[in-house]
PDB file of C-alpha atoms and ligand atoms in Angstrom:
ATOM      1  CA  UNK A   1       0.000   0.000   0.000  1.00  0.00           C
ATOM      2  CA  UNK A   2       1.697   3.199  -1.204  1.00  0.00           C
ATOM      3  CA  UNK A   3      -0.923   5.660   0.017  1.00  0.00           C
ATOM      4  CA  UNK A   4      -3.039   5.638   3.167  1.00  0.00           C
ATOM      5  CA  UNK A   5      -5.781   7.853   4.525  1.00  0.00           C
ATOM      6  CA  UNK A   6      -5.846   8.765   8.237  1.00  0.00           C
ATOM      7  CA  UNK A   7      -8.743  10.977   9.244  1.00  0.00           C
ATOM      8  CA  UNK A   8      -8.524  14.125   7.065  1.00  0.00           C
ATOM      9  CA  UNK A   9      -5.021  13.489   5.734  1.00  0.00           C
ATOM     10  CA  UNK A  10      -3.436  11.434   2.982  1.00  0.00           C
ATOM     11  CA  UNK A  11      -0.016   9.919   3.508  1.00  0.00           C
ATOM     12  CA  UNK A  12       2.360   8.352   1.019  1.00  0.00           C
ATOM     13  CA  UNK A  13       5.034   5.777   1.810  1.00  0.00           C
ATOM     14  CA  UNK A  14       8.466   7.319   2.357  1.00  0.00           C
ATOM     15  CA  UNK A  15      10.550   4.759   4.280  1.00  0.00           C
ATOM     16  CA  UNK A  16      10.122   1.039   3.714  1.00  0.00           C
ATOM     17  CA  UNK A  17      10.250  -1.380   6.631  1.00  0.00           C
ATOM     18  CA  UNK A  18      13.328  -3.172   5.254  1.00  0.00           C
ATOM     19  CA  UNK A  19      15.276   0.099   5.061  1.00  0.00           C
ATOM     20  CA  UNK A  20      14.201   1.103   8.569  1.00  0.00           C
ATOM     21  CA  UNK A  21      15.229  -2.263  10.024  1.00  0.00           C
ATOM     22  CA  UNK A  22      18.596  -2.105   8.292  1.00  0.00           C
ATOM     23  CA  UNK A  23      19.340   1.179  10.079  1.00  0.00           C
ATOM     24  CA  UNK A  24      17.985  -0.114  13.398  1.00  0.00           C
ATOM     25  CA  UNK A  25      20.401  -3.046  13.141  1.00  0.00           C
ATOM     26  CA  UNK A  26      23.290  -0.735  12.274  1.00  0.00           C
ATOM     27  CA  UNK A  27      22.608   1.426  15.339  1.00  0.00           C
ATOM     28  CA  UNK A  28      22.216  -1.620  17.607  1.00  0.00           C
ATOM     29  CA  UNK A  29      25.609  -2.879  16.392  1.00  0.00           C
ATOM     30  CA  UNK A  30      27.138   0.506  17.228  1.00  0.00           C
ATOM     31  CA  UNK A  31      25.641   0.371  20.718  1.00  0.00           C
ATOM     32  CA  UNK A  32      26.886  -3.214  21.217  1.00  0.00           C
ATOM     33  CA  UNK A  33      30.356  -2.045  20.242  1.00  0.00           C
ATOM     34  CA  UNK A  34      30.390   1.245  22.196  1.00  0.00           C
ATOM     35  CA  UNK A  35      28.928  -0.234  25.390  1.00  0.00           C
ATOM     36  CA  UNK A  36      30.889  -3.501  25.379  1.00  0.00           C
ATOM     37  CA  UNK A  37      31.537  -4.566  28.982  1.00  0.00           C
ATOM     38  CA  UNK A  38      28.793  -2.274  30.282  1.00  0.00           C
ATOM     39  CA  UNK A  39      25.217  -2.813  31.335  1.00  0.00           C
ATOM     40  CA  UNK A  40      23.175   0.155  30.089  1.00  0.00           C
ATOM     41  CA  UNK A  41      19.608   0.983  30.932  1.00  0.00           C
ATOM     42  CA  UNK A  42      17.456   1.866  27.947  1.00  0.00           C
ATOM     43  CA  UNK A  43      14.803   4.444  28.536  1.00  0.00           C
ATOM     44  CA  UNK A  44      12.147   4.365  25.848  1.00  0.00           C
ATOM     45  CA  UNK A  45       9.969   7.427  25.517  1.00  0.00           C
ATOM     46  CA  UNK A  46       6.329   6.422  24.966  1.00  0.00           C
ATOM     47  CA  UNK A  47       4.188   6.253  22.971  1.00  0.00           C
ATOM     48  CA  UNK A  48       5.950   6.737  19.658  1.00  0.00           C
ATOM     49  CA  UNK A  49       9.088   4.688  20.362  1.00  0.00           C
ATOM     50  CA  UNK A  50       7.422   1.399  21.310  1.00  0.00           C
ATOM     51  CA  UNK A  51       8.011  -0.406  18.024  1.00  0.00           C
ATOM     52  CA  UNK A  52      11.488   1.034  17.506  1.00  0.00           C
ATOM     53  CA  UNK A  53      12.418   0.065  21.065  1.00  0.00           C
ATOM     54  CA  UNK A  54      11.202  -3.507  20.526  1.00  0.00           C
ATOM     55  CA  UNK A  55      13.198  -3.920  17.306  1.00  0.00           C
ATOM     56  CA  UNK A  56      16.301  -2.227  18.693  1.00  0.00           C
ATOM     57  CA  UNK A  57      16.344  -4.213  21.950  1.00  0.00           C
ATOM     58  CA  UNK A  58      16.210  -7.530  20.134  1.00  0.00           C
ATOM     59  CA  UNK A  59      19.423  -6.588  18.325  1.00  0.00           C
ATOM     60  CA  UNK A  60      21.195  -5.512  21.516  1.00  0.00           C
ATOM     61  CA  UNK A  61      23.321  -8.313  22.933  1.00  0.00           C
ATOM     62  CA  UNK A  62      24.506  -6.500  26.081  1.00  0.00           C
ATOM     63  CA  UNK A  63      23.148  -7.326  29.534  1.00  0.00           C
ATOM     64  CA  UNK A  64      20.673  -4.473  29.664  1.00  0.00           C
ATOM     65  CA  UNK A  65      17.421  -3.220  31.137  1.00  0.00           C
ATOM     66  CA  UNK A  66      14.641  -1.267  29.533  1.00  0.00           C
ATOM     67  CA  UNK A  67      12.091   1.007  31.137  1.00  0.00           C
ATOM     68  CA  UNK A  68       9.327   3.044  29.548  1.00  0.00           C
ATOM     69  CA  UNK A  69       8.621   6.645  30.386  1.00  0.00           C
ATOM     70  CA  UNK A  70       6.106   9.144  29.178  1.00  0.00           C
ATOM     71  CA  UNK A  71       6.560  12.814  28.434  1.00  0.00           C
ATOM     72  CA  UNK A  72       3.712  14.084  26.306  1.00  0.00           C
ATOM     73  CA  UNK A  73       4.326  17.298  24.376  1.00  0.00           C
ATOM     74  CA  UNK A  74       2.644  16.934  21.037  1.00  0.00           C
ATOM     75  CA  UNK A  75      -0.850  17.610  19.693  1.00  0.00           C
ATOM     76  CA  UNK A  76      -1.873  17.403  16.035  1.00  0.00           C
ATOM     77  CA  UNK A  77       0.814  18.006  13.429  1.00  0.00           C
ATOM     78  CA  UNK A  78       3.010  20.754  14.843  1.00  0.00           C
ATOM     79  CA  UNK A  79       5.333  20.670  17.810  1.00  0.00           C
ATOM     80  CA  UNK A  80       4.214  22.974  20.621  1.00  0.00           C
ATOM     81  CA  UNK A  81       7.401  23.026  22.671  1.00  0.00           C
ATOM     82  CA  UNK A  82       5.229  22.637  25.767  1.00  0.00           C
ATOM     83  CA  UNK A  83       6.359  19.715  27.898  1.00  0.00           C
ATOM     84  CA  UNK A  84       5.026  17.791  30.868  1.00  0.00           C
ATOM     85  CA  UNK A  85       6.791  15.869  33.566  1.00  0.00           C
ATOM     86  CA  UNK A  86       8.330  12.434  33.355  1.00  0.00           C
ATOM     87  CA  UNK A  87       6.137   9.540  34.454  1.00  0.00           C
ATOM     88  CA  UNK A  88       6.814   5.831  34.811  1.00  0.00           C
ATOM     89  CA  UNK A  89      10.498   5.868  35.731  1.00  0.00           C
ATOM     90  CA  UNK A  90      11.011   2.780  37.904  1.00  0.00           C
ATOM     91  CA  UNK A  91      14.769   2.149  37.697  1.00  0.00           C
ATOM     92  CA  UNK A  92      17.359   3.896  39.857  1.00  0.00           C
ATOM     93  CA  UNK A  93      19.513   5.742  37.323  1.00  0.00           C
ATOM     94  CA  UNK A  94      22.201   6.772  39.784  1.00  0.00           C
ATOM     95  CA  UNK A  95      25.603   5.855  38.360  1.00  0.00           C
ATOM     96  CA  UNK A  96      24.008   4.090  35.370  1.00  0.00           C
ATOM     97  CA  UNK A  97      24.742   4.454  31.669  1.00  0.00           C
ATOM     98  CA  UNK A  98      21.444   5.590  30.201  1.00  0.00           C
ATOM     99  CA  UNK A  99      20.433   5.356  26.546  1.00  0.00           C
ATOM    100  CA  UNK A 100      17.299   7.319  25.686  1.00  0.00           C
ATOM    101  CA  UNK A 101      15.233   5.742  22.904  1.00  0.00           C
ATOM    102  CA  UNK A 102      13.187   8.380  21.065  1.00  0.00           C
ATOM    103  CA  UNK A 103      10.996   7.998  18.008  1.00  0.00           C
ATOM    104  CA  UNK A 104      11.748  11.359  16.439  1.00  0.00           C
ATOM    105  CA  UNK A 105      13.643  14.535  17.219  1.00  0.00           C
ATOM    106  CA  UNK A 106      12.028  17.517  15.557  1.00  0.00           C
ATOM    107  CA  UNK A 107      12.737  20.871  17.246  1.00  0.00           C
ATOM    108  CA  UNK A 108      14.748  19.051  19.932  1.00  0.00           C
ATOM    109  CA  UNK A 109      12.926  20.861  22.726  1.00  0.00           C
ATOM    110  CA  UNK A 110      11.432  17.676  24.176  1.00  0.00           C
ATOM    111  CA  UNK A 111      14.865  16.079  24.369  1.00  0.00           C
ATOM    112  CA  UNK A 112      16.436  19.130  26.018  1.00  0.00           C
ATOM    113  CA  UNK A 113      13.724  19.042  28.658  1.00  0.00           C
ATOM    114  CA  UNK A 114      14.183  15.308  29.151  1.00  0.00           C
ATOM    115  CA  UNK A 115      17.956  15.658  29.577  1.00  0.00           C
ATOM    116  CA  UNK A 116      17.327  18.387  32.101  1.00  0.00           C
ATOM    117  CA  UNK A 117      14.937  16.188  34.089  1.00  0.00           C
ATOM    118  CA  UNK A 118      17.539  13.403  34.201  1.00  0.00           C
ATOM    119  CA  UNK A 119      20.203  15.465  35.930  1.00  0.00           C
ATOM    120  CA  UNK A 120      18.528  14.990  39.311  1.00  0.00           C
ATOM    121  CA  UNK A 121      18.944  11.181  39.011  1.00  0.00           C
ATOM    122  CA  UNK A 122      22.737  11.481  38.692  1.00  0.00           C
ATOM    123  CA  UNK A 123      23.316   8.952  35.883  1.00  0.00           C
ATOM    124  CA  UNK A 124      26.888   8.106  34.898  1.00  0.00           C
ATOM    125  CA  UNK A 125      26.152   9.062  31.296  1.00  0.00           C
ATOM    126  CA  UNK A 126      23.218   9.767  28.999  1.00  0.00           C
ATOM    127  CA  UNK A 127      23.237   9.065  25.270  1.00  0.00           C
ATOM    128  CA  UNK A 128      20.456   9.780  22.805  1.00  0.00           C
ATOM    129  CA  UNK A 129      19.278   7.152  20.337  1.00  0.00           C
ATOM    130  CA  UNK A 130      16.706   8.432  17.845  1.00  0.00           C
ATOM    131  CA  UNK A 131      14.921   6.555  15.103  1.00  0.00           C
ATOM    132  CA  UNK A 132      14.404   9.753  13.112  1.00  0.00           C
ATOM    133  CA  UNK A 133      15.869  13.235  13.178  1.00  0.00           C
ATOM    134  CA  UNK A 134      14.681  16.277  11.231  1.00  0.00           C
ATOM    135  CA  UNK A 135      17.990  18.209  11.133  1.00  0.00           C
ATOM    136  CA  UNK A 136      16.473  21.235   9.355  1.00  0.00           C
ATOM    137  CA  UNK A 137      14.048  21.839  12.196  1.00  0.00           C
ATOM    138  CA  UNK A 138      16.431  21.537  15.161  1.00  0.00           C
ATOM    139  CA  UNK A 139      16.152  24.663  17.305  1.00  0.00           C
ATOM    140  CA  UNK A 140      18.720  23.686  19.931  1.00  0.00           C
ATOM    141  CA  UNK A 141      22.146  22.128  19.805  1.00  0.00           C
ATOM    142  CA  UNK A 142      21.908  18.464  20.734  1.00  0.00           C
ATOM    143  CA  UNK A 143      24.528  15.753  20.762  1.00  0.00           C
ATOM    144  CA  UNK A 144      22.546  12.898  19.185  1.00  0.00           C
ATOM    145  CA  UNK A 145      24.928   9.957  19.400  1.00  0.00           C
ATOM    146  CA  UNK A 146      22.773   7.444  17.530  1.00  0.00           C
ATOM    147  CA  UNK A 147      20.468   8.297  14.617  1.00  0.00           C
ATOM    148  CA  UNK A 148      18.844   5.677  12.395  1.00  0.00           C
ATOM    149  CA  UNK A 149      17.573   8.033   9.693  1.00  0.00           C
ATOM    150  CA  UNK A 150      17.515  11.740   8.941  1.00  0.00           C
ATOM    151  CA  UNK A 151      14.364  12.982   7.233  1.00  0.00           C
ATOM    152  CA  UNK A 152      13.057  16.230   5.734  1.00  0.00           C
ATOM    153  CA  UNK A 153      10.869  18.577   7.693  1.00  0.00           C
ATOM    154  CA  UNK A 154       7.520  16.919   6.873  1.00  0.00           C
ATOM    155  CA  UNK A 155       5.013  15.234   9.153  1.00  0.00           C
ATOM    156  CA  UNK A 156       5.288  11.445   9.150  1.00  0.00           C
ATOM    157  CA  UNK A 157       3.373   8.490  10.618  1.00  0.00           C
ATOM    158  CA  UNK A 158       3.846   4.762  11.009  1.00  0.00           C
ATOM    159  CA  UNK A 159       6.218   2.316  12.695  1.00  0.00           C
ATOM    160  CA  UNK A 160       4.967   3.573  16.056  1.00  0.00           C
ATOM    161  CA  UNK A 161       4.371   7.210  15.189  1.00  0.00           C
ATOM    162  CA  UNK A 162       0.830   8.546  15.035  1.00  0.00           C
ATOM    163  CA  UNK A 163      -1.407  11.159  13.568  1.00  0.00           C
ATOM    164  CA  UNK A 164      -3.951  12.005  16.251  1.00  0.00           C
ATOM    165  CA  UNK A 165      -3.627   8.530  17.773  1.00  0.00           C
ATOM    166  CA  UNK A 166      -3.874   6.568  14.520  1.00  0.00           C
ATOM    167  CA  UNK A 167      -1.331   5.141  12.088  1.00  0.00           C
ATOM    168  CA  UNK A 168       1.073   3.613  14.612  1.00  0.00           C
ATOM    169  CA  UNK A 169       0.499   0.086  13.298  1.00  0.00           C
ATOM    170  CA  UNK A 170       1.954   0.377   9.811  1.00  0.00           C
ATOM    171  CA  UNK A 171       5.243  -1.349   8.991  1.00  0.00           C
ATOM    172  CA  UNK A 172       6.464   1.394   6.654  1.00  0.00           C
ATOM    173  CA  UNK A 173       6.726   5.109   7.432  1.00  0.00           C
ATOM    174  CA  UNK A 174       4.471   7.527   5.540  1.00  0.00           C
ATOM    175  CA  UNK A 175       4.768  11.243   4.838  1.00  0.00           C
ATOM    176  CA  UNK A 176       1.777  13.572   4.739  1.00  0.00           C
ATOM    177  CA  UNK A 177       0.681  14.729   1.302  1.00  0.00           C
ATOM    178  CA  UNK A 178       0.080  18.502   1.443  1.00  0.00           C
TER     179      UNK A 178
HETATM  180  P1  LIG B 201      10.359  18.080  19.447  1.00  0.00           P
HETATM  181  O1  LIG B 201      10.233  18.473  20.881  1.00  0.00           O
HETATM  182  O2  LIG B 201      11.718  17.529  19.087  1.00  0.00           O
HETATM  183  O3  LIG B 201       9.946  19.200  18.522  1.00  0.00           O
HETATM  184  O4  LIG B 201       9.284  16.985  19.159  1.00  0.00           O
HETATM  185  C1  LIG B 201       9.442  15.727  19.569  1.00  0.00           C
HETATM  186  C2  LIG B 201       8.146  14.961  19.538  1.00  0.00           C
HETATM  187  O5  LIG B 201       7.211  15.507  18.591  1.00  0.00           O
HETATM  188  C3  LIG B 201       8.392  13.565  19.091  1.00  0.00           C
HETATM  189  O6  LIG B 201       8.735  12.725  20.159  1.00  0.00           O
HETATM  190  C4  LIG B 201       7.057  13.199  18.471  1.00  0.00           C
HETATM  191  O7  LIG B 201       6.191  12.750  19.472  1.00  0.00           O
HETATM  192  C5  LIG B 201       6.551  14.487  17.909  1.00  0.00           C
HETATM  193  N1  LIG B 201       6.819  14.625  16.466  1.00  0.00           N
HETATM  194  C6  LIG B 201       7.695  15.454  15.864  1.00  0.00           C
HETATM  195  N2  LIG B 201       7.656  15.332  14.542  1.00  0.00           N
HETATM  196  C7  LIG B 201       6.729  14.390  14.264  1.00  0.00           C
HETATM  197  C8  LIG B 201       6.241  13.781  13.058  1.00  0.00           C
HETATM  198  O8  LIG B 201       6.635  14.096  11.921  1.00  0.00           O
HETATM  199  N3  LIG B 201       5.282  12.821  13.219  1.00  0.00           N
HETATM  200  C9  LIG B 201       4.804  12.433  14.412  1.00  0.00           C
HETATM  201  N4  LIG B 201       3.876  11.493  14.434  1.00  0.00           N
HETATM  202  N5  LIG B 201       5.257  12.966  15.581  1.00  0.00           N
HETATM  203  C10 LIG B 201       6.197  13.936  15.501  1.00  0.00           C
HETATM  204 MG1  LIG B 202       8.323  11.086  21.112  1.00  0.00          MG
END
């Protein structure tokens, strides 16, 4: 299916599942190499990262934990920059190597806020692992250690990402047709 309809919008396929998974495997291999001998804790940011996190974790061969947190900041198709607090953190991060799993970094404001919230937990280190980055829309300077794919500044859905709650369950990623 090359084109899908979600509510009032039409989306066309832009990243095929096989190409996404190839990049997920590449990033997992980099993490396995960089964190050899360590036991990181993965922190997946819900909801959008749930499928990415599942695919990534199954390629990670390190002794590792995963926990899911929520930090909602998005409504409709444009980033608001407004952020809420972190919920669901149930692992003590003190002295731990943390890898944040994010679906997409757009303006980067959510990630900056998240990094700020983490300081109080005194982790040993924090690295960012993003499925998608929109480099042209970044409004802050962020050190994104792991990026699967860089994409243009268009709204996308699929592979975990939604439009107004729908579209998370497609294997490919779709871009909105203006
Ligand atoms: P930022 O704070 O970096 O601007 O936005 C980050 C969040 O906005 C992401 O975690 C995601 O929830 C949402 N977001 C940004 N761009 C898109 C997009 O193209 N599609 C979807 N579905 N969500 C997006
Ligand atoms: Mg997100």
